Amino acid sequence: MNLKHAPFFIFLFFTVEVFGQQRIEKEGTNWFLYGLYAVILIWFIIYIRKASKNQAKNGINLKTVYCPNCNEKQPFIRLPKNISQALYGGTTCPKCGTELDKYGNII
């Protein structure tokens, strides 16, 4: 999965926020905006769950990662060695130096 639709949803969110704020000041509580925010939030949660299940770059992994070469447990709190690790997660094994993604696969 990729984030090709993310700029559209960011634009949509800020557009709704600006116009919605003007409507709220005139009319009171706008339940349409609450419903739209709920739909966007549910979509985002489903997207992240699918990305995590498919081991995509933008997924979240909370499981313990072991190095496939030396079977060393990787630290949960890590210091990224390069920009890819900083953006998408991953680590470098302190024992053997193998570069791993956030799911424990060799890069």
mmCIF file of N, CA, C and O in Angstrom:
data_model
loop_
_atom_site.group_PDB
_atom_site.id
_atom_site.type_symbol
_atom_site.label_atom_id
_atom_site.label_comp_id
_atom_site.label_asym_id
_atom_site.label_seq_id
_atom_site.Cartn_x
_atom_site.Cartn_y
_atom_site.Cartn_z
ATOM 1 N N MET A 1 0.846 -1.185 0.000
ATOM 2 C CA MET A 1 0.000 0.000 0.000
ATOM 3 C C MET A 1 0.887 1.242 0.000
ATOM 4 O O MET A 1 1.968 1.243 0.546
ATOM 5 N N ASN A 2 0.393 2.295 -0.603
ATOM 6 C CA ASN A 2 1.153 3.527 -0.602
ATOM 7 C C ASN A 2 0.253 4.683 -0.183
ATOM 8 O O ASN A 2 -0.941 4.524 0.015
ATOM 9 N N LEU A 3 0.851 5.838 -0.071
ATOM 10 C CA LEU A 3 0.112 7.006 0.404
ATOM 11 C C LEU A 3 -0.235 7.953 -0.737
ATOM 12 O O LEU A 3 -0.179 9.163 -0.565
ATOM 13 N N LYS A 4 -0.618 7.420 -1.896
ATOM 14 C CA LYS A 4 -0.887 8.292 -3.028
ATOM 15 C C LYS A 4 -2.143 9.146 -2.818
ATOM 16 O O LYS A 4 -2.275 10.191 -3.426
ATOM 17 N N HIS A 5 -3.052 8.720 -1.944
ATOM 18 C CA HIS A 5 -4.268 9.490 -1.699
ATOM 19 C C HIS A 5 -4.151 10.377 -0.456
ATOM 20 O O HIS A 5 -5.089 11.107 -0.156
ATOM 21 N N ALA A 6 -3.052 10.325 0.247
ATOM 22 C CA ALA A 6 -2.915 11.092 1.487
ATOM 23 C C ALA A 6 -3.038 12.604 1.268
ATOM 24 O O ALA A 6 -3.723 13.266 2.046
ATOM 25 N N PRO A 7 -2.394 13.206 0.235
ATOM 26 C CA PRO A 7 -2.549 14.662 0.060
ATOM 27 C C PRO A 7 -4.005 15.073 -0.144
ATOM 28 O O PRO A 7 -4.432 16.109 0.342
ATOM 29 N N PHE A 8 -4.783 14.239 -0.832
ATOM 30 C CA PHE A 8 -6.194 14.553 -1.035
ATOM 31 C C PHE A 8 -6.942 14.601 0.293
ATOM 32 O O PHE A 8 -7.730 15.515 0.538
ATOM 33 N N PHE A 9 -6.693 13.622 1.163
ATOM 34 C CA PHE A 9 -7.402 13.584 2.444
ATOM 35 C C PHE A 9 -6.939 14.704 3.373
ATOM 36 O O PHE A 9 -7.732 15.227 4.147
ATOM 37 N N ILE A 10 -5.677 15.080 3.282
ATOM 38 C CA ILE A 10 -5.193 16.216 4.077
ATOM 39 C C ILE A 10 -5.874 17.495 3.601
ATOM 40 O O ILE A 10 -6.348 18.300 4.398
ATOM 41 N N PHE A 11 -5.958 17.678 2.267
ATOM 42 C CA PHE A 11 -6.652 18.835 1.711
ATOM 43 C C PHE A 11 -8.118 18.837 2.121
ATOM 44 O O PHE A 11 -8.662 19.856 2.512
ATOM 45 N N LEU A 12 -8.761 17.676 2.032
ATOM 46 C CA LEU A 12 -10.163 17.551 2.403
ATOM 47 C C LEU A 12 -10.373 17.914 3.870
ATOM 48 O O LEU A 12 -11.299 18.640 4.214
ATOM 49 N N PHE A 13 -9.492 17.429 4.736
ATOM 50 C CA PHE A 13 -9.617 17.697 6.163
ATOM 51 C C PHE A 13 -9.548 19.201 6.445
ATOM 52 O O PHE A 13 -10.390 19.748 7.152
ATOM 53 N N PHE A 14 -8.545 19.884 5.875
ATOM 54 C CA PHE A 14 -8.397 21.315 6.140
ATOM 55 C C PHE A 14 -9.503 22.134 5.483
ATOM 56 O O PHE A 14 -9.944 23.140 6.026
ATOM 57 N N THR A 15 -9.986 21.706 4.312
ATOM 58 C CA THR A 15 -11.098 22.403 3.672
ATOM 59 C C THR A 15 -12.356 22.308 4.523
ATOM 60 O O THR A 15 -13.040 23.296 4.757
ATOM 61 N N VAL A 16 -12.645 21.101 4.990
ATOM 62 C CA VAL A 16 -13.819 20.897 5.840
ATOM 63 C C VAL A 16 -13.664 21.690 7.137
ATOM 64 O O VAL A 16 -14.616 22.284 7.631
ATOM 65 N N GLU A 17 -12.453 21.729 7.672
ATOM 66 C CA GLU A 17 -12.211 22.452 8.920
ATOM 67 C C GLU A 17 -12.501 23.941 8.746
ATOM 68 O O GLU A 17 -13.172 24.556 9.567
ATOM 69 N N VAL A 18 -12.021 24.530 7.647
ATOM 70 C CA VAL A 18 -12.214 25.972 7.432
ATOM 71 C C VAL A 18 -13.684 26.285 7.195
ATOM 72 O O VAL A 18 -14.262 27.152 7.852
ATOM 73 N N PHE A 19 -14.313 25.579 6.244
ATOM 74 C CA PHE A 19 -15.710 25.861 5.944
ATOM 75 C C PHE A 19 -16.627 25.424 7.075
ATOM 76 O O PHE A 19 -17.647 26.062 7.348
ATOM 77 N N GLY A 20 -16.294 24.351 7.734
ATOM 78 C CA GLY A 20 -17.094 23.873 8.841
ATOM 79 C C GLY A 20 -17.089 24.841 10.007
ATOM 80 O O GLY A 20 -18.107 25.044 10.675
ATOM 81 N N GLN A 21 -15.947 25.458 10.268
ATOM 82 C CA GLN A 21 -15.850 26.421 11.361
ATOM 83 C C GLN A 21 -16.747 27.616 11.090
ATOM 84 O O GLN A 21 -17.395 28.127 11.992
ATOM 85 N N GLN A 22 -16.795 28.046 9.829
ATOM 86 C CA GLN A 22 -17.675 29.169 9.488
ATOM 87 C C GLN A 22 -19.140 28.789 9.687
ATOM 88 O O GLN A 22 -19.933 29.583 10.175
ATOM 89 N N ARG A 23 -19.513 27.552 9.333
ATOM 90 C CA ARG A 23 -20.892 27.113 9.501
ATOM 91 C C ARG A 23 -21.253 26.975 10.976
ATOM 92 O O ARG A 23 -22.368 27.287 11.384
ATOM 93 N N ILE A 24 -20.328 26.480 11.780
ATOM 94 C CA ILE A 24 -20.601 26.294 13.205
ATOM 95 C C ILE A 24 -20.849 27.637 13.881
ATOM 96 O O ILE A 24 -21.732 27.778 14.717
ATOM 97 N N GLU A 25 -20.060 28.655 13.496
ATOM 98 C CA GLU A 25 -20.236 29.970 14.107
ATOM 99 C C GLU A 25 -21.598 30.559 13.764
ATOM 100 O O GLU A 25 -22.193 31.276 14.552
ATOM 101 N N LYS A 26 -22.137 30.222 12.584
ATOM 102 C CA LYS A 26 -23.429 30.758 12.171
ATOM 103 C C LYS A 26 -24.597 29.941 12.728
ATOM 104 O O LYS A 26 -25.584 30.488 13.177
ATOM 105 N N GLU A 27 -24.490 28.595 12.673
ATOM 106 C CA GLU A 27 -25.647 27.750 12.942
ATOM 107 C C GLU A 27 -25.591 26.988 14.257
ATOM 108 O O GLU A 27 -26.593 26.450 14.690
ATOM 109 N N GLY A 28 -24.459 26.847 14.878
ATOM 110 C CA GLY A 28 -24.350 26.022 16.072
ATOM 111 C C GLY A 28 -23.629 24.721 15.748
ATOM 112 O O GLY A 28 -22.803 24.662 14.858
ATOM 113 N N THR A 29 -23.957 23.649 16.445
ATOM 114 C CA THR A 29 -23.284 22.359 16.264
ATOM 115 C C THR A 29 -23.586 21.794 14.879
ATOM 116 O O THR A 29 -24.740 21.724 14.458
ATOM 117 N N ASN A 30 -22.557 21.361 14.195
ATOM 118 C CA ASN A 30 -22.718 20.782 12.867
ATOM 119 C C ASN A 30 -22.418 19.290 12.948
ATOM 120 O O ASN A 30 -21.260 18.883 12.976
ATOM 121 N N TRP A 31 -23.440 18.474 12.983
ATOM 122 C CA TRP A 31 -23.274 17.029 13.124
ATOM 123 C C TRP A 31 -22.687 16.395 11.875
ATOM 124 O O TRP A 31 -22.096 15.324 11.945
ATOM 125 N N PHE A 32 -22.846 17.051 10.740
ATOM 126 C CA PHE A 32 -22.253 16.536 9.505
ATOM 127 C C PHE A 32 -20.737 16.456 9.637
ATOM 128 O O PHE A 32 -20.116 15.478 9.214
ATOM 129 N N LEU A 33 -20.116 17.475 10.222
ATOM 130 C CA LEU A 33 -18.657 17.472 10.387
ATOM 131 C C LEU A 33 -18.219 16.368 11.331
ATOM 132 O O LEU A 33 -17.198 15.714 11.083
ATOM 133 N N TYR A 34 -18.972 16.132 12.388
ATOM 134 C CA TYR A 34 -18.617 15.052 13.305
ATOM 135 C C TYR A 34 -18.658 13.710 12.589
ATOM 136 O O TYR A 34 -17.790 12.859 12.779
ATOM 137 N N GLY A 35 -19.665 13.513 11.762
ATOM 138 C CA GLY A 35 -19.768 12.284 10.998
ATOM 139 C C GLY A 35 -18.636 12.142 9.993
ATOM 140 O O GLY A 35 -18.065 11.059 9.828
ATOM 141 N N LEU A 36 -18.282 13.240 9.315
ATOM 142 C CA LEU A 36 -17.194 13.206 8.349
ATOM 143 C C LEU A 36 -15.861 12.919 9.038
ATOM 144 O O LEU A 36 -15.055 12.128 8.541
ATOM 145 N N TYR A 37 -15.629 13.522 10.191
ATOM 146 C CA TYR A 37 -14.404 13.243 10.945
ATOM 147 C C TYR A 37 -14.349 11.779 11.371
ATOM 148 O O TYR A 37 -13.298 11.153 11.334
ATOM 149 N N ALA A 38 -15.479 11.235 11.775
ATOM 150 C CA ALA A 38 -15.526 9.827 12.187
ATOM 151 C C ALA A 38 -15.203 8.922 11.005
ATOM 152 O O ALA A 38 -14.452 7.951 11.154
ATOM 153 N N VAL A 39 -15.734 9.221 9.831
ATOM 154 C CA VAL A 39 -15.461 8.415 8.637
ATOM 155 C C VAL A 39 -13.985 8.478 8.277
ATOM 156 O O VAL A 39 -13.364 7.456 7.973
ATOM 157 N N ILE A 40 -13.399 9.673 8.322
ATOM 158 C CA ILE A 40 -11.973 9.824 8.007
ATOM 159 C C ILE A 40 -11.123 9.067 9.022
ATOM 160 O O ILE A 40 -10.161 8.390 8.661
ATOM 161 N N LEU A 41 -11.469 9.147 10.302
ATOM 162 C CA LEU A 41 -10.721 8.439 11.338
ATOM 163 C C LEU A 41 -10.817 6.931 11.165
ATOM 164 O O LEU A 41 -9.807 6.215 11.256
ATOM 165 N N ILE A 42 -12.010 6.429 10.881
ATOM 166 C CA ILE A 42 -12.185 4.987 10.666
ATOM 167 C C ILE A 42 -11.395 4.538 9.441
ATOM 168 O O ILE A 42 -10.752 3.489 9.459
ATOM 169 N N TRP A 43 -11.440 5.326 8.359
ATOM 170 C CA TRP A 43 -10.668 4.990 7.158
ATOM 171 C C TRP A 43 -9.171 4.915 7.481
ATOM 172 O O TRP A 43 -8.484 3.989 7.046
ATOM 173 N N PHE A 44 -8.666 5.877 8.245
ATOM 174 C CA PHE A 44 -7.244 5.909 8.594
ATOM 175 C C PHE A 44 -6.865 4.683 9.425
ATOM 176 O O PHE A 44 -5.824 4.063 9.189
ATOM 177 N N ILE A 45 -7.686 4.308 10.380
ATOM 178 C CA ILE A 45 -7.405 3.131 11.218
ATOM 179 C C ILE A 45 -7.397 1.865 10.376
ATOM 180 O O ILE A 45 -6.501 1.017 10.512
ATOM 181 N N ILE A 46 -8.357 1.718 9.474
ATOM 182 C CA ILE A 46 -8.393 0.541 8.597
ATOM 183 C C ILE A 46 -7.178 0.516 7.695
ATOM 184 O O ILE A 46 -6.567 -0.537 7.469
ATOM 185 N N TYR A 47 -6.783 1.664 7.165
ATOM 186 C CA TYR A 47 -5.615 1.747 6.283
ATOM 187 C C TYR A 47 -4.337 1.310 7.007
ATOM 188 O O TYR A 47 -3.550 0.525 6.490
ATOM 189 N N ILE A 48 -4.134 1.795 8.221
ATOM 190 C CA ILE A 48 -2.940 1.434 8.993
ATOM 191 C C ILE A 48 -2.958 -0.044 9.352
ATOM 192 O O ILE A 48 -1.943 -0.730 9.288
ATOM 193 N N ARG A 49 -4.132 -0.595 9.708
ATOM 194 C CA ARG A 49 -4.209 -2.030 10.029
ATOM 195 C C ARG A 49 -3.879 -2.896 8.826
ATOM 196 O O ARG A 49 -3.179 -3.892 8.948
ATOM 197 N N LYS A 50 -4.393 -2.516 7.641
ATOM 198 C CA LYS A 50 -4.076 -3.277 6.429
ATOM 199 C C LYS A 50 -2.597 -3.164 6.088
ATOM 200 O O LYS A 50 -1.978 -4.141 5.677
ATOM 201 N N ALA A 51 -2.039 -1.979 6.238
ATOM 202 C CA ALA A 51 -0.623 -1.788 5.946
ATOM 203 C C ALA A 51 0.237 -2.605 6.906
ATOM 204 O O ALA A 51 1.251 -3.185 6.510
ATOM 205 N N SER A 52 -0.159 -2.686 8.158
ATOM 206 C CA SER A 52 0.594 -3.473 9.132
ATOM 207 C C SER A 52 0.478 -4.965 8.841
ATOM 208 O O SER A 52 1.448 -5.709 8.965
ATOM 209 N N LYS A 53 -0.708 -5.402 8.441
ATOM 210 C CA LYS A 53 -0.921 -6.810 8.148
ATOM 211 C C LYS A 53 -0.121 -7.254 6.919
ATOM 212 O O LYS A 53 0.385 -8.357 6.863
ATOM 213 N N ASN A 54 0.012 -6.363 5.927
ATOM 214 C CA ASN A 54 0.742 -6.665 4.701
ATOM 215 C C ASN A 54 2.230 -6.333 4.803
ATOM 216 O O ASN A 54 2.949 -6.440 3.819
ATOM 217 N N GLN A 55 2.675 -5.896 5.951
ATOM 218 C CA GLN A 55 4.064 -5.506 6.201
ATOM 219 C C GLN A 55 4.531 -4.415 5.237
ATOM 220 O O GLN A 55 5.612 -4.465 4.680
ATOM 221 N N ALA A 56 3.702 -3.414 5.046
ATOM 222 C CA ALA A 56 4.054 -2.275 4.206
ATOM 223 C C ALA A 56 4.951 -1.315 4.982
ATOM 224 O O ALA A 56 5.047 -1.384 6.211
ATOM 225 N N LYS A 57 5.577 -0.401 4.259
ATOM 226 C CA LYS A 57 6.486 0.550 4.903
ATOM 227 C C LYS A 57 5.791 1.431 5.930
ATOM 228 O O LYS A 57 6.372 1.799 6.933
ATOM 229 N N ASN A 58 4.542 1.792 5.660
ATOM 230 C CA ASN A 58 3.848 2.711 6.552
ATOM 231 C C ASN A 58 2.977 2.015 7.588
ATOM 232 O O ASN A 58 2.118 2.634 8.185
ATOM 233 N N GLY A 59 3.209 0.739 7.826
ATOM 234 C CA GLY A 59 2.490 0.006 8.860
ATOM 235 C C GLY A 59 3.129 0.227 10.226
ATOM 236 O O GLY A 59 4.122 0.930 10.377
ATOM 237 N N ILE A 60 2.537 -0.389 11.233
ATOM 238 C CA ILE A 60 3.052 -0.296 12.603
ATOM 239 C C ILE A 60 3.326 -1.703 13.108
ATOM 240 O O ILE A 60 2.467 -2.568 13.021
ATOM 241 N N ASN A 61 4.517 -1.936 13.648
ATOM 242 C CA ASN A 61 4.869 -3.230 14.219
ATOM 243 C C ASN A 61 5.211 -3.048 15.684
ATOM 244 O O ASN A 61 6.162 -2.351 16.030
ATOM 245 N N LEU A 62 4.437 -3.668 16.544
ATOM 246 C CA LEU A 62 4.693 -3.591 17.983
ATOM 247 C C LEU A 62 5.240 -4.905 18.533
ATOM 248 O O LEU A 62 5.416 -5.040 19.737
ATOM 249 N N LYS A 63 5.499 -5.871 17.652
ATOM 250 C CA LYS A 63 6.019 -7.159 18.084
ATOM 251 C C LYS A 63 7.537 -7.100 18.232
ATOM 252 O O LYS A 63 8.206 -6.251 17.649
ATOM 253 N N THR A 64 8.086 -8.021 19.001
ATOM 254 C CA THR A 64 9.530 -8.105 19.196
ATOM 255 C C THR A 64 10.184 -8.595 17.908
ATOM 256 O O THR A 64 9.710 -9.520 17.273
ATOM 257 N N VAL A 65 11.294 -7.949 17.532
ATOM 258 C CA VAL A 65 12.010 -8.292 16.302
ATOM 259 C C VAL A 65 13.329 -8.966 16.673
ATOM 260 O O VAL A 65 14.052 -8.503 17.558
ATOM 261 N N TYR A 66 13.620 -10.065 15.986
ATOM 262 C CA TYR A 66 14.882 -10.782 16.162
ATOM 263 C C TYR A 66 15.647 -10.759 14.844
ATOM 264 O O TYR A 66 15.052 -10.848 13.775
ATOM 265 N N CYS A 67 16.951 -10.659 14.936
ATOM 266 C CA CYS A 67 17.804 -10.689 13.748
ATOM 267 C C CYS A 67 17.758 -12.096 13.142
ATOM 268 O O CYS A 67 17.981 -13.079 13.853
ATOM 269 N N PRO A 68 17.504 -12.214 11.824
ATOM 270 C CA PRO A 68 17.450 -13.545 11.220
ATOM 271 C C PRO A 68 18.825 -14.215 11.121
ATOM 272 O O PRO A 68 18.911 -15.436 11.033
ATOM 273 N N ASN A 69 19.918 -13.445 11.162
ATOM 274 C CA ASN A 69 21.264 -14.017 11.060
ATOM 275 C C ASN A 69 21.766 -14.579 12.384
ATOM 276 O O ASN A 69 22.220 -15.715 12.459
ATOM 277 N N CYS A 70 21.674 -13.766 13.446
ATOM 278 C CA CYS A 70 22.269 -14.178 14.721
ATOM 279 C C CYS A 70 21.234 -14.430 15.817
ATOM 280 O O CYS A 70 21.589 -14.757 16.945
ATOM 281 N N ASN A 71 19.947 -14.238 15.512
ATOM 282 C CA ASN A 71 18.853 -14.452 16.454
ATOM 283 C C ASN A 71 18.951 -13.559 17.693
ATOM 284 O O ASN A 71 18.499 -13.913 18.770
ATOM 285 N N GLU A 72 19.531 -12.387 17.527
ATOM 286 C CA GLU A 72 19.652 -11.402 18.605
ATOM 287 C C GLU A 72 18.368 -10.573 18.686
ATOM 288 O O GLU A 72 17.860 -10.098 17.675
ATOM 289 N N LYS A 73 17.832 -10.405 19.901
ATOM 290 C CA LYS A 73 16.645 -9.575 20.095
ATOM 291 C C LYS A 73 17.021 -8.114 19.864
ATOM 292 O O LYS A 73 18.001 -7.617 20.421
ATOM 293 N N GLN A 74 16.236 -7.427 19.041
ATOM 294 C CA GLN A 74 16.516 -6.030 18.724
ATOM 295 C C GLN A 74 15.885 -5.125 19.776
ATOM 296 O O GLN A 74 14.819 -5.434 20.307
ATOM 297 N N PRO A 75 16.533 -4.010 20.079
ATOM 298 C CA PRO A 75 15.981 -3.108 21.105
ATOM 299 C C PRO A 75 14.665 -2.485 20.635
ATOM 300 O O PRO A 75 14.495 -2.168 19.460
ATOM 301 N N PHE A 76 13.728 -2.324 21.580
ATOM 302 C CA PHE A 76 12.435 -1.718 21.246
ATOM 303 C C PHE A 76 12.606 -0.233 20.945
ATOM 304 O O PHE A 76 12.021 0.297 20.013
ATOM 305 N N ILE A 77 13.405 0.454 21.750
ATOM 306 C CA ILE A 77 13.745 1.857 21.496
ATOM 307 C C ILE A 77 15.048 1.857 20.725
ATOM 308 O O ILE A 77 16.051 1.327 21.184
ATOM 309 N N ARG A 78 15.036 2.444 19.551
ATOM 310 C CA ARG A 78 16.173 2.324 18.653
ATOM 311 C C ARG A 78 16.692 3.696 18.253
ATOM 312 O O ARG A 78 15.982 4.695 18.350
ATOM 313 N N LEU A 79 17.920 3.728 17.788
ATOM 314 C CA LEU A 79 18.512 4.916 17.200
ATOM 315 C C LEU A 79 18.703 4.647 15.711
ATOM 316 O O LEU A 79 19.486 3.778 15.343
ATOM 317 N N PRO A 80 17.996 5.368 14.846
ATOM 318 C CA PRO A 80 18.120 5.102 13.411
ATOM 319 C C PRO A 80 19.507 5.466 12.892
ATOM 320 O O PRO A 80 20.099 6.463 13.297
ATOM 321 N N LYS A 81 20.024 4.633 11.987
ATOM 322 C CA LYS A 81 21.358 4.853 11.412
ATOM 323 C C LYS A 81 21.297 5.603 10.086
ATOM 324 O O LYS A 81 22.293 6.135 9.634
ATOM 325 N N ASN A 82 20.127 5.605 9.427
ATOM 326 C CA ASN A 82 19.995 6.310 8.158
ATOM 327 C C ASN A 82 18.590 6.891 8.043
ATOM 328 O O ASN A 82 17.738 6.679 8.899
ATOM 329 N N ILE A 83 18.342 7.620 6.958
ATOM 330 C CA ILE A 83 17.064 8.314 6.791
ATOM 331 C C ILE A 83 15.906 7.334 6.601
ATOM 332 O O ILE A 83 14.800 7.583 7.050
ATOM 333 N N SER A 84 16.154 6.207 5.957
ATOM 334 C CA SER A 84 15.096 5.213 5.750
ATOM 335 C C SER A 84 14.626 4.632 7.084
ATOM 336 O O SER A 84 13.430 4.444 7.299
ATOM 337 N N GLN A 85 15.559 4.348 7.967
ATOM 338 C CA GLN A 85 15.187 3.844 9.292
ATOM 339 C C GLN A 85 14.447 4.909 10.091
ATOM 340 O O GLN A 85 13.536 4.592 10.852
ATOM 341 N N ALA A 86 14.810 6.160 9.917
ATOM 342 C CA ALA A 86 14.138 7.234 10.644
ATOM 343 C C ALA A 86 12.701 7.424 10.152
ATOM 344 O O ALA A 86 11.793 7.659 10.946
ATOM 345 N N LEU A 87 12.480 7.293 8.840
ATOM 346 C CA LEU A 87 11.151 7.522 8.287
ATOM 347 C C LEU A 87 10.236 6.317 8.425
ATOM 348 O O LEU A 87 9.058 6.455 8.754
ATOM 349 N N TYR A 88 10.751 5.127 8.129
ATOM 350 C CA TYR A 88 9.906 3.942 8.030
ATOM 351 C C TYR A 88 10.139 2.913 9.125
ATOM 352 O O TYR A 88 9.480 1.887 9.155
ATOM 353 N N GLY A 89 11.060 3.139 10.022
ATOM 354 C CA GLY A 89 11.355 2.178 11.063
ATOM 355 C C GLY A 89 12.431 1.216 10.620
ATOM 356 O O GLY A 89 12.891 1.232 9.485
ATOM 357 N N GLY A 90 12.848 0.388 11.508
ATOM 358 C CA GLY A 90 13.915 -0.554 11.216
ATOM 359 C C GLY A 90 15.086 -0.317 12.143
ATOM 360 O O GLY A 90 15.104 0.623 12.936
ATOM 361 N N THR A 91 16.067 -1.185 12.032
ATOM 362 C CA THR A 91 17.220 -1.092 12.912
ATOM 363 C C THR A 91 18.416 -1.775 12.273
ATOM 364 O O THR A 91 18.286 -2.469 11.273
ATOM 365 N N THR A 92 19.562 -1.571 12.845
ATOM 366 C CA THR A 92 20.766 -2.290 12.475
ATOM 367 C C THR A 92 21.143 -3.156 13.669
ATOM 368 O O THR A 92 21.245 -2.667 14.792
ATOM 369 N N CYS A 93 21.352 -4.446 13.415
ATOM 370 C CA CYS A 93 21.652 -5.381 14.496
ATOM 371 C C CYS A 93 22.973 -4.977 15.160
ATOM 372 O O CYS A 93 23.991 -4.829 14.489
ATOM 373 N N PRO A 94 22.983 -4.785 16.486
ATOM 374 C CA PRO A 94 24.210 -4.387 17.167
ATOM 375 C C PRO A 94 25.261 -5.506 17.201
ATOM 376 O O PRO A 94 26.453 -5.233 17.335
ATOM 377 N N LYS A 95 24.827 -6.751 17.056
ATOM 378 C CA LYS A 95 25.754 -7.876 17.151
ATOM 379 C C LYS A 95 26.439 -8.168 15.812
ATOM 380 O O LYS A 95 27.660 -8.276 15.745
ATOM 381 N N CYS A 96 25.643 -8.290 14.714
ATOM 382 C CA CYS A 96 26.233 -8.678 13.433
ATOM 383 C C CYS A 96 26.205 -7.572 12.384
ATOM 384 O O CYS A 96 26.814 -7.711 11.327
ATOM 385 N N GLY A 97 25.510 -6.442 12.641
ATOM 386 C CA GLY A 97 25.496 -5.319 11.710
ATOM 387 C C GLY A 97 24.521 -5.458 10.551
ATOM 388 O O GLY A 97 24.584 -4.673 9.611
ATOM 389 N N THR A 98 23.616 -6.417 10.595
ATOM 390 C CA THR A 98 22.639 -6.597 9.533
ATOM 391 C C THR A 98 21.566 -5.518 9.632
ATOM 392 O O THR A 98 21.058 -5.233 10.702
ATOM 393 N N GLU A 99 21.228 -4.918 8.488
ATOM 394 C CA GLU A 99 20.195 -3.894 8.486
ATOM 395 C C GLU A 99 18.840 -4.559 8.285
ATOM 396 O O GLU A 99 18.624 -5.330 7.356
ATOM 397 N N LEU A 100 17.902 -4.259 9.207
ATOM 398 C CA LEU A 100 16.575 -4.876 9.209
ATOM 399 C C LEU A 100 15.497 -3.802 9.071
ATOM 400 O O LEU A 100 15.692 -2.668 9.498
ATOM 401 N N ASP A 101 14.358 -4.201 8.474
ATOM 402 C CA ASP A 101 13.222 -3.303 8.496
ATOM 403 C C ASP A 101 12.476 -3.484 9.819
ATOM 404 O O ASP A 101 12.886 -4.251 10.677
ATOM 405 N N LYS A 102 11.364 -2.784 9.994
ATOM 406 C CA LYS A 102 10.656 -2.820 11.284
ATOM 407 C C LYS A 102 10.017 -4.172 11.574
ATOM 408 O O LYS A 102 9.634 -4.443 12.695
ATOM 409 N N TYR A 103 9.901 -5.029 10.547
ATOM 410 C CA TYR A 103 9.313 -6.353 10.738
ATOM 411 C C TYR A 103 10.349 -7.456 10.926
ATOM 412 O O TYR A 103 10.006 -8.600 11.117
ATOM 413 N N GLY A 104 11.645 -7.100 10.853
ATOM 414 C CA GLY A 104 12.705 -8.079 11.057
ATOM 415 C C GLY A 104 13.205 -8.703 9.775
ATOM 416 O O GLY A 104 13.987 -9.657 9.820
ATOM 417 N N ASN A 105 12.801 -8.190 8.612
ATOM 418 C CA ASN A 105 13.289 -8.706 7.336
ATOM 419 C C ASN A 105 14.596 -8.005 6.971
ATOM 420 O O ASN A 105 14.763 -6.807 7.200
ATOM 421 N N ILE A 106 15.511 -8.730 6.360
ATOM 422 C CA ILE A 106 16.787 -8.154 5.942
ATOM 423 C C ILE A 106 16.555 -7.234 4.756
ATOM 424 O O ILE A 106 15.878 -7.586 3.800
ATOM 425 N N ILE A 107 17.147 -6.061 4.833
ATOM 426 C CA ILE A 107 17.024 -5.091 3.733
ATOM 427 C C ILE A 107 18.168 -5.279 2.751
ATOM 428 O O ILE A 107 19.294 -5.378 3.117
#
